[in-house]
Amino acid sequence: MSALAYEPETTERWGLLDGLPGDPMMWVLILSELVAFGLLLGAFVVARTVNPVVFAAGQAMLDGPLAALNTVVLVTSGWAAARGAAAARGASPAVARRWIALAILLGAAFIAVKLTEYGREIAAGAGLETSPFFTLYFLLTGFHLLHVVLGMVILGIVGRHSAPTSVETATAFWHMVDLVWIVMFPILYLVG
């Protein structure tokens, strides 16, 4: 049996985390990441309140329809990952691998769309030091993009063997990436 396919027996008690799918340590990581994103989003909201004109000008330079497309792509990827987790639990590793591969492919599509959007913004004169809006925008979306890449790597590693607990653990992380984007999208692109 490969080390990646090993399914540890959980005898430790994790309290509220016991009932969650996947490894409880992933949920500790997810909670810490949600706090980090929450603090960054909070800073964005406070900065927008302090300087609404600069933030409105920055938001006007963003491509809302492209970001909306990326929302659909990422949510669909989360759905595919969930299907992969269900297939892994149902002892269908080949089916699980296909769903996970689709989730990864859609994650790559998200990255391609986001990089296209970055290219357009930079070509229009936006940069990390252009304004407080763009400093926070690039920090938030770049941090999120890093998590998309990390999530794809995690899905790729666990998808190879499709062990149920491992796939559930990776899918939980992937859903955190989805959730963060679903919260970020309206704050960055829609709310004025």
mmCIF file of N, CA, C and O in Angstrom, residues 76-149:
data_model
loop_
_atom_site.group_PDB
_atom_site.id
_atom_site.type_symbol
_atom_site.label_atom_id
_atom_site.label_comp_id
_atom_site.label_asym_id
_atom_site.label_seq_id
_atom_site.Cartn_x
_atom_site.Cartn_y
_atom_site.Cartn_z
ATOM 1 N N THR A 76 -18.338 25.805 -10.168
ATOM 2 C CA THR A 76 -18.477 24.541 -10.900
ATOM 3 C C THR A 76 -17.340 23.594 -10.547
ATOM 4 O O THR A 76 -17.547 22.378 -10.400
ATOM 5 N N SER A 77 -16.156 24.142 -10.367
ATOM 6 C CA SER A 77 -15.019 23.329 -9.948
ATOM 7 C C SER A 77 -15.264 22.721 -8.562
ATOM 8 O O SER A 77 -14.939 21.552 -8.316
ATOM 9 N N GLY A 78 -15.845 23.516 -7.665
ATOM 10 C CA GLY A 78 -16.173 22.997 -6.337
ATOM 11 C C GLY A 78 -17.197 21.877 -6.413
ATOM 12 O O GLY A 78 -17.113 20.881 -5.681
ATOM 13 N N TRP A 79 -18.150 22.020 -7.315
ATOM 14 C CA TRP A 79 -19.147 20.966 -7.529
ATOM 15 C C TRP A 79 -18.458 19.690 -8.020
ATOM 16 O O TRP A 79 -18.758 18.594 -7.545
ATOM 17 N N ALA A 80 -17.530 19.835 -8.966
ATOM 18 C CA ALA A 80 -16.810 18.668 -9.488
ATOM 19 C C ALA A 80 -15.989 18.003 -8.383
ATOM 20 O O ALA A 80 -15.949 16.766 -8.286
ATOM 21 N N ALA A 81 -15.365 18.799 -7.534
ATOM 22 C CA ALA A 81 -14.591 18.230 -6.424
ATOM 23 C C ALA A 81 -15.514 17.466 -5.461
ATOM 24 O O ALA A 81 -15.163 16.388 -4.977
ATOM 25 N N ALA A 82 -16.693 18.030 -5.207
ATOM 26 C CA ALA A 82 -17.663 17.342 -4.337
ATOM 27 C C ALA A 82 -18.108 16.023 -4.952
ATOM 28 O O ALA A 82 -18.259 15.013 -4.239
ATOM 29 N N ARG A 83 -18.317 16.020 -6.266
ATOM 30 C CA ARG A 83 -18.658 14.762 -6.948
ATOM 31 C C ARG A 83 -17.513 13.759 -6.821
ATOM 32 O O ARG A 83 -17.734 12.559 -6.677
ATOM 33 N N GLY A 84 -16.279 14.247 -6.901
ATOM 34 C CA GLY A 84 -15.120 13.373 -6.724
ATOM 35 C C GLY A 84 -15.067 12.782 -5.330
ATOM 36 O O GLY A 84 -14.783 11.592 -5.159
ATOM 37 N N ALA A 85 -15.375 13.593 -4.329
ATOM 38 C CA ALA A 85 -15.389 13.089 -2.956
ATOM 39 C C ALA A 85 -16.483 12.037 -2.780
ATOM 40 O O ALA A 85 -16.269 11.002 -2.138
ATOM 41 N N ALA A 86 -17.646 12.284 -3.368
ATOM 42 C CA ALA A 86 -18.740 11.305 -3.288
ATOM 43 C C ALA A 86 -18.348 10.005 -3.973
ATOM 44 O O ALA A 86 -18.629 8.914 -3.464
ATOM 45 N N ALA A 87 -17.684 10.104 -5.112
ATOM 46 C CA ALA A 87 -17.253 8.891 -5.824
ATOM 47 C C ALA A 87 -16.190 8.143 -5.029
ATOM 48 O O ALA A 87 -16.197 6.907 -4.988
ATOM 49 N N ALA A 88 -15.297 8.875 -4.381
ATOM 50 C CA ALA A 88 -14.267 8.218 -3.558
ATOM 51 C C ALA A 88 -14.909 7.487 -2.385
ATOM 52 O O ALA A 88 -14.526 6.353 -2.066
ATOM 53 N N ARG A 89 -15.895 8.124 -1.753
ATOM 54 C CA ARG A 89 -16.619 7.460 -0.648
ATOM 55 C C ARG A 89 -17.378 6.245 -1.156
ATOM 56 O O ARG A 89 -17.565 5.271 -0.435
ATOM 57 N N GLY A 90 -17.842 6.302 -2.397
ATOM 58 C CA GLY A 90 -18.596 5.197 -2.985
ATOM 59 C C GLY A 90 -17.707 4.128 -3.590
ATOM 60 O O GLY A 90 -18.190 3.284 -4.342
ATOM 61 N N ALA A 91 -16.429 4.166 -3.274
ATOM 62 C CA ALA A 91 -15.458 3.164 -3.742
ATOM 63 C C ALA A 91 -15.377 3.101 -5.267
ATOM 64 O O ALA A 91 -15.296 2.034 -5.851
ATOM 65 N N SER A 92 -15.411 4.261 -5.888
ATOM 66 C CA SER A 92 -15.238 4.352 -7.338
ATOM 67 C C SER A 92 -14.034 5.242 -7.632
ATOM 68 O O SER A 92 -14.187 6.388 -8.063
ATOM 69 N N PRO A 93 -12.815 4.750 -7.392
ATOM 70 C CA PRO A 93 -11.637 5.602 -7.538
ATOM 71 C C PRO A 93 -11.440 6.166 -8.942
ATOM 72 O O PRO A 93 -11.004 7.308 -9.103
ATOM 73 N N ALA A 94 -11.773 5.394 -9.975
ATOM 74 C CA ALA A 94 -11.604 5.902 -11.344
ATOM 75 C C ALA A 94 -12.542 7.076 -11.606
ATOM 76 O O ALA A 94 -12.151 8.086 -12.209
ATOM 77 N N VAL A 95 -13.769 6.966 -11.123
ATOM 78 C CA VAL A 95 -14.733 8.059 -11.282
ATOM 79 C C VAL A 95 -14.287 9.260 -10.453
ATOM 80 O O VAL A 95 -14.342 10.411 -10.919
ATOM 81 N N ALA A 96 -13.808 9.006 -9.243
ATOM 82 C CA ALA A 96 -13.316 10.085 -8.385
ATOM 83 C C ALA A 96 -12.177 10.830 -9.067
ATOM 84 O O ALA A 96 -12.147 12.072 -9.062
ATOM 85 N N ARG A 97 -11.245 10.107 -9.668
ATOM 86 C CA ARG A 97 -10.122 10.742 -10.360
ATOM 87 C C ARG A 97 -10.598 11.636 -11.500
ATOM 88 O O ARG A 97 -10.064 12.725 -11.714
ATOM 89 N N ARG A 98 -11.615 11.199 -12.232
ATOM 90 C CA ARG A 98 -12.129 12.015 -13.341
ATOM 91 C C ARG A 98 -12.759 13.318 -12.825
ATOM 92 O O ARG A 98 -12.533 14.389 -13.387
ATOM 93 N N TRP A 99 -13.537 13.229 -11.762
ATOM 94 C CA TRP A 99 -14.155 14.433 -11.199
ATOM 95 C C TRP A 99 -13.094 15.377 -10.645
ATOM 96 O O TRP A 99 -13.180 16.605 -10.815
ATOM 97 N N ILE A 100 -12.100 14.812 -9.983
ATOM 98 C CA ILE A 100 -11.030 15.649 -9.424
ATOM 99 C C ILE A 100 -10.234 16.298 -10.555
ATOM 100 O O ILE A 100 -9.863 17.473 -10.475
ATOM 101 N N ALA A 101 -9.989 15.549 -11.627
ATOM 102 C CA ALA A 101 -9.285 16.122 -12.786
ATOM 103 C C ALA A 101 -10.087 17.286 -13.369
ATOM 104 O O ALA A 101 -9.508 18.318 -13.757
ATOM 105 N N LEU A 102 -11.415 17.149 -13.431
ATOM 106 C CA LEU A 102 -12.252 18.245 -13.929
ATOM 107 C C LEU A 102 -12.150 19.453 -12.992
ATOM 108 O O LEU A 102 -12.053 20.596 -13.456
ATOM 109 N N ALA A 103 -12.162 19.204 -11.687
ATOM 110 C CA ALA A 103 -12.025 20.300 -10.721
ATOM 111 C C ALA A 103 -10.702 21.037 -10.927
ATOM 112 O O ALA A 103 -10.655 22.276 -10.920
ATOM 113 N N ILE A 104 -9.638 20.277 -11.144
ATOM 114 C CA ILE A 104 -8.323 20.888 -11.370
ATOM 115 C C ILE A 104 -8.312 21.669 -12.683
ATOM 116 O O ILE A 104 -7.778 22.784 -12.755
ATOM 117 N N LEU A 105 -8.890 21.103 -13.709
ATOM 118 C CA LEU A 105 -8.958 21.778 -15.010
ATOM 119 C C LEU A 105 -9.724 23.095 -14.897
ATOM 120 O O LEU A 105 -9.300 24.130 -15.442
ATOM 121 N N LEU A 106 -10.821 23.075 -14.186
ATOM 122 C CA LEU A 106 -11.584 24.309 -13.982
ATOM 123 C C LEU A 106 -10.809 25.303 -13.115
ATOM 124 O O LEU A 106 -10.903 26.515 -13.313
ATOM 125 N N GLY A 107 -10.030 24.803 -12.160
ATOM 126 C CA GLY A 107 -9.147 25.680 -11.388
ATOM 127 C C GLY A 107 -8.131 26.358 -12.291
ATOM 128 O O GLY A 107 -7.846 27.554 -12.150
ATOM 129 N N ALA A 108 -7.589 25.605 -13.255
ATOM 130 C CA ALA A 108 -6.651 26.184 -14.223
ATOM 131 C C ALA A 108 -7.346 27.232 -15.087
ATOM 132 O O ALA A 108 -6.761 28.274 -15.422
ATOM 133 N N ALA A 109 -8.605 26.978 -15.435
ATOM 134 C CA ALA A 109 -9.377 27.963 -16.207
ATOM 135 C C ALA A 109 -9.565 29.241 -15.387
ATOM 136 O O ALA A 109 -9.455 30.357 -15.916
ATOM 137 N N PHE A 110 -9.832 29.095 -14.099
ATOM 138 C CA PHE A 110 -9.963 30.257 -13.213
ATOM 139 C C PHE A 110 -8.682 31.087 -13.250
ATOM 140 O O PHE A 110 -8.718 32.315 -13.381
ATOM 141 N N ILE A 111 -7.546 30.401 -13.136
ATOM 142 C CA ILE A 111 -6.261 31.095 -13.152
ATOM 143 C C ILE A 111 -6.066 31.827 -14.479
ATOM 144 O O ILE A 111 -5.646 32.990 -14.505
ATOM 145 N N ALA A 112 -6.374 31.170 -15.587
ATOM 146 C CA ALA A 112 -6.206 31.790 -16.910
ATOM 147 C C ALA A 112 -7.067 33.044 -17.032
ATOM 148 O O ALA A 112 -6.606 34.084 -17.523
ATOM 149 N N VAL A 113 -8.316 32.959 -16.573
ATOM 150 C CA VAL A 113 -9.206 34.122 -16.644
ATOM 151 C C VAL A 113 -8.686 35.237 -15.740
ATOM 152 O O VAL A 113 -8.668 36.414 -16.122
ATOM 153 N N LYS A 114 -8.242 34.888 -14.542
ATOM 154 C CA LYS A 114 -7.747 35.906 -13.605
ATOM 155 C C LYS A 114 -6.498 36.579 -14.155
ATOM 156 O O LYS A 114 -6.334 37.800 -14.045
ATOM 157 N N LEU A 115 -5.598 35.805 -14.757
ATOM 158 C CA LEU A 115 -4.386 36.396 -15.337
ATOM 159 C C LEU A 115 -4.737 37.298 -16.520
ATOM 160 O O LEU A 115 -4.108 38.347 -16.717
ATOM 161 N N THR A 116 -5.753 36.924 -17.285
ATOM 162 C CA THR A 116 -6.238 37.785 -18.369
ATOM 163 C C THR A 116 -6.753 39.096 -17.794
ATOM 164 O O THR A 116 -6.458 40.184 -18.310
ATOM 165 N N GLU A 117 -7.506 38.984 -16.726
ATOM 166 C CA GLU A 117 -8.037 40.188 -16.077
ATOM 167 C C GLU A 117 -6.895 41.059 -15.551
ATOM 168 O O GLU A 117 -6.892 42.280 -15.750
ATOM 169 N N TYR A 118 -5.911 40.444 -14.899
ATOM 170 C CA TYR A 118 -4.754 41.204 -14.419
ATOM 171 C C TYR A 118 -4.067 41.926 -15.580
ATOM 172 O O TYR A 118 -3.688 43.086 -15.462
ATOM 173 N N GLY A 119 -3.896 41.219 -16.689
ATOM 174 C CA GLY A 119 -3.245 41.822 -17.854
ATOM 175 C C GLY A 119 -3.977 43.061 -18.334
ATOM 176 O O GLY A 119 -3.356 44.084 -18.655
ATOM 177 N N ARG A 120 -5.291 42.976 -18.392
ATOM 178 C CA ARG A 120 -6.100 44.122 -18.822
ATOM 179 C C ARG A 120 -5.975 45.284 -17.837
ATOM 180 O O ARG A 120 -5.894 46.453 -18.236
ATOM 181 N N GLU A 121 -5.997 44.970 -16.556
ATOM 182 C CA GLU A 121 -5.905 46.019 -15.539
ATOM 183 C C GLU A 121 -4.537 46.701 -15.584
ATOM 184 O O GLU A 121 -4.453 47.937 -15.514
ATOM 185 N N ILE A 122 -3.497 45.918 -15.724
ATOM 186 C CA ILE A 122 -2.147 46.483 -15.784
ATOM 187 C C ILE A 122 -1.984 47.320 -17.049
ATOM 188 O O ILE A 122 -1.402 48.416 -17.020
ATOM 189 N N ALA A 123 -2.519 46.833 -18.178
ATOM 190 C CA ALA A 123 -2.451 47.594 -19.430
ATOM 191 C C ALA A 123 -3.203 48.926 -19.325
ATOM 192 O O ALA A 123 -2.835 49.912 -19.972
ATOM 193 N N ALA A 124 -4.235 48.962 -18.477
ATOM 194 C CA ALA A 124 -5.009 50.195 -18.281
ATOM 195 C C ALA A 124 -4.350 51.127 -17.269
ATOM 196 O O ALA A 124 -4.881 52.204 -16.971
ATOM 197 N N GLY A 125 -3.201 50.721 -16.720
ATOM 198 C CA GLY A 125 -2.464 51.591 -15.805
ATOM 199 C C GLY A 125 -2.569 51.229 -14.337
ATOM 200 O O GLY A 125 -2.031 51.934 -13.486
ATOM 201 N N ALA A 126 -3.247 50.148 -14.013
ATOM 202 C CA ALA A 126 -3.373 49.743 -12.611
ATOM 203 C C ALA A 126 -2.131 48.974 -12.189
ATOM 204 O O ALA A 126 -1.566 48.205 -12.959
ATOM 205 N N GLY A 127 -1.720 49.199 -10.965
ATOM 206 C CA GLY A 127 -0.578 48.481 -10.417
ATOM 207 C C GLY A 127 -0.697 48.411 -8.915
ATOM 208 O O GLY A 127 -1.595 49.026 -8.309
ATOM 209 N N LEU A 128 0.211 47.711 -8.309
ATOM 210 C CA LEU A 128 0.186 47.507 -6.860
ATOM 211 C C LEU A 128 0.250 48.832 -6.102
ATOM 212 O O LEU A 128 -0.327 48.969 -5.030
ATOM 213 N N GLU A 129 0.942 49.825 -6.674
ATOM 214 C CA GLU A 129 1.108 51.107 -5.989
ATOM 215 C C GLU A 129 0.262 52.234 -6.597
ATOM 216 O O GLU A 129 0.445 53.391 -6.248
ATOM 217 N N THR A 130 -0.650 51.892 -7.485
ATOM 218 C CA THR A 130 -1.486 52.906 -8.139
ATOM 219 C C THR A 130 -2.364 53.635 -7.135
ATOM 220 O O THR A 130 -2.496 54.861 -7.190
ATOM 221 N N SER A 131 -2.991 52.899 -6.240
ATOM 222 C CA SER A 131 -3.893 53.478 -5.251
ATOM 223 C C SER A 131 -4.095 52.461 -4.136
ATOM 224 O O SER A 131 -3.791 51.278 -4.308
ATOM 225 N N PRO A 132 -4.637 52.912 -3.001
ATOM 226 C CA PRO A 132 -4.945 51.940 -1.941
ATOM 227 C C PRO A 132 -5.899 50.845 -2.423
ATOM 228 O O PRO A 132 -5.803 49.697 -1.998
ATOM 229 N N PHE A 133 -6.823 51.220 -3.333
ATOM 230 C CA PHE A 133 -7.735 50.210 -3.866
ATOM 231 C C PHE A 133 -6.944 49.084 -4.522
ATOM 232 O O PHE A 133 -7.161 47.912 -4.225
ATOM 233 N N PHE A 134 -6.053 49.436 -5.445
ATOM 234 C CA PHE A 134 -5.333 48.398 -6.173
ATOM 235 C C PHE A 134 -4.304 47.673 -5.310
ATOM 236 O O PHE A 134 -4.036 46.497 -5.536
ATOM 237 N N THR A 135 -3.756 48.338 -4.315
ATOM 238 C CA THR A 135 -2.862 47.636 -3.391
ATOM 239 C C THR A 135 -3.619 46.502 -2.709
ATOM 240 O O THR A 135 -3.173 45.354 -2.706
ATOM 241 N N LEU A 136 -4.787 46.826 -2.174
ATOM 242 C CA LEU A 136 -5.588 45.806 -1.483
ATOM 243 C C LEU A 136 -6.198 44.807 -2.463
ATOM 244 O O LEU A 136 -6.278 43.611 -2.170
ATOM 245 N N TYR A 137 -6.616 45.278 -3.627
ATOM 246 C CA TYR A 137 -7.194 44.390 -4.638
ATOM 247 C C TYR A 137 -6.182 43.318 -5.065
ATOM 248 O O TYR A 137 -6.488 42.124 -5.083
ATOM 249 N N PHE A 138 -4.970 43.754 -5.436
ATOM 250 C CA PHE A 138 -3.961 42.788 -5.879
ATOM 251 C C PHE A 138 -3.509 41.887 -4.731
ATOM 252 O O PHE A 138 -3.236 40.705 -4.935
ATOM 253 N N LEU A 139 -3.454 42.427 -3.517
ATOM 254 C CA LEU A 139 -3.092 41.603 -2.361
ATOM 255 C C LEU A 139 -4.148 40.526 -2.115
ATOM 256 O O LEU A 139 -3.830 39.338 -1.980
ATOM 257 N N LEU A 140 -5.405 40.929 -2.090
ATOM 258 C CA LEU A 140 -6.502 39.977 -1.850
ATOM 259 C C LEU A 140 -6.613 38.932 -2.956
ATOM 260 O O LEU A 140 -6.657 37.730 -2.683
ATOM 261 N N THR A 141 -6.673 39.394 -4.189
ATOM 262 C CA THR A 141 -6.872 38.440 -5.284
ATOM 263 C C THR A 141 -5.621 37.598 -5.529
ATOM 264 O O THR A 141 -5.724 36.439 -5.909
ATOM 265 N N GLY A 142 -4.443 38.178 -5.293
ATOM 266 C CA GLY A 142 -3.210 37.405 -5.435
ATOM 267 C C GLY A 142 -3.097 36.326 -4.371
ATOM 268 O O GLY A 142 -2.695 35.187 -4.649
ATOM 269 N N PHE A 143 -3.475 36.659 -3.130
ATOM 270 C CA PHE A 143 -3.472 35.684 -2.041
ATOM 271 C C PHE A 143 -4.471 34.571 -2.353
ATOM 272 O O PHE A 143 -4.193 33.389 -2.132
ATOM 273 N N HIS A 144 -5.616 34.957 -2.899
ATOM 274 C CA HIS A 144 -6.609 33.957 -3.273
ATOM 275 C C HIS A 144 -6.083 33.079 -4.411
ATOM 276 O O HIS A 144 -6.238 31.856 -4.389
ATOM 277 N N LEU A 145 -5.455 33.691 -5.391
ATOM 278 C CA LEU A 145 -4.909 32.947 -6.526
ATOM 279 C C LEU A 145 -3.867 31.934 -6.053
ATOM 280 O O LEU A 145 -3.818 30.800 -6.545
ATOM 281 N N LEU A 146 -3.065 32.321 -5.090
ATOM 282 C CA LEU A 146 -2.092 31.397 -4.494
ATOM 283 C C LEU A 146 -2.809 30.193 -3.876
ATOM 284 O O LEU A 146 -2.358 29.049 -4.018
ATOM 285 N N HIS A 147 -3.939 30.433 -3.244
ATOM 286 C CA HIS A 147 -4.723 29.346 -2.656
ATOM 287 C C HIS A 147 -5.347 28.452 -3.726
ATOM 288 O O HIS A 147 -5.488 27.251 -3.525
ATOM 289 N N VAL A 148 -5.729 29.034 -4.858
ATOM 290 C CA VAL A 148 -6.247 28.226 -5.965
ATOM 291 C C VAL A 148 -5.149 27.264 -6.437
ATOM 292 O O VAL A 148 -5.395 26.065 -6.607
ATOM 293 N N VAL A 149 -3.939 27.779 -6.628
ATOM 294 C CA VAL A 149 -2.825 26.936 -7.067
ATOM 295 C C VAL A 149 -2.549 25.844 -6.035
ATOM 296 O O VAL A 149 -2.409 24.665 -6.389
#
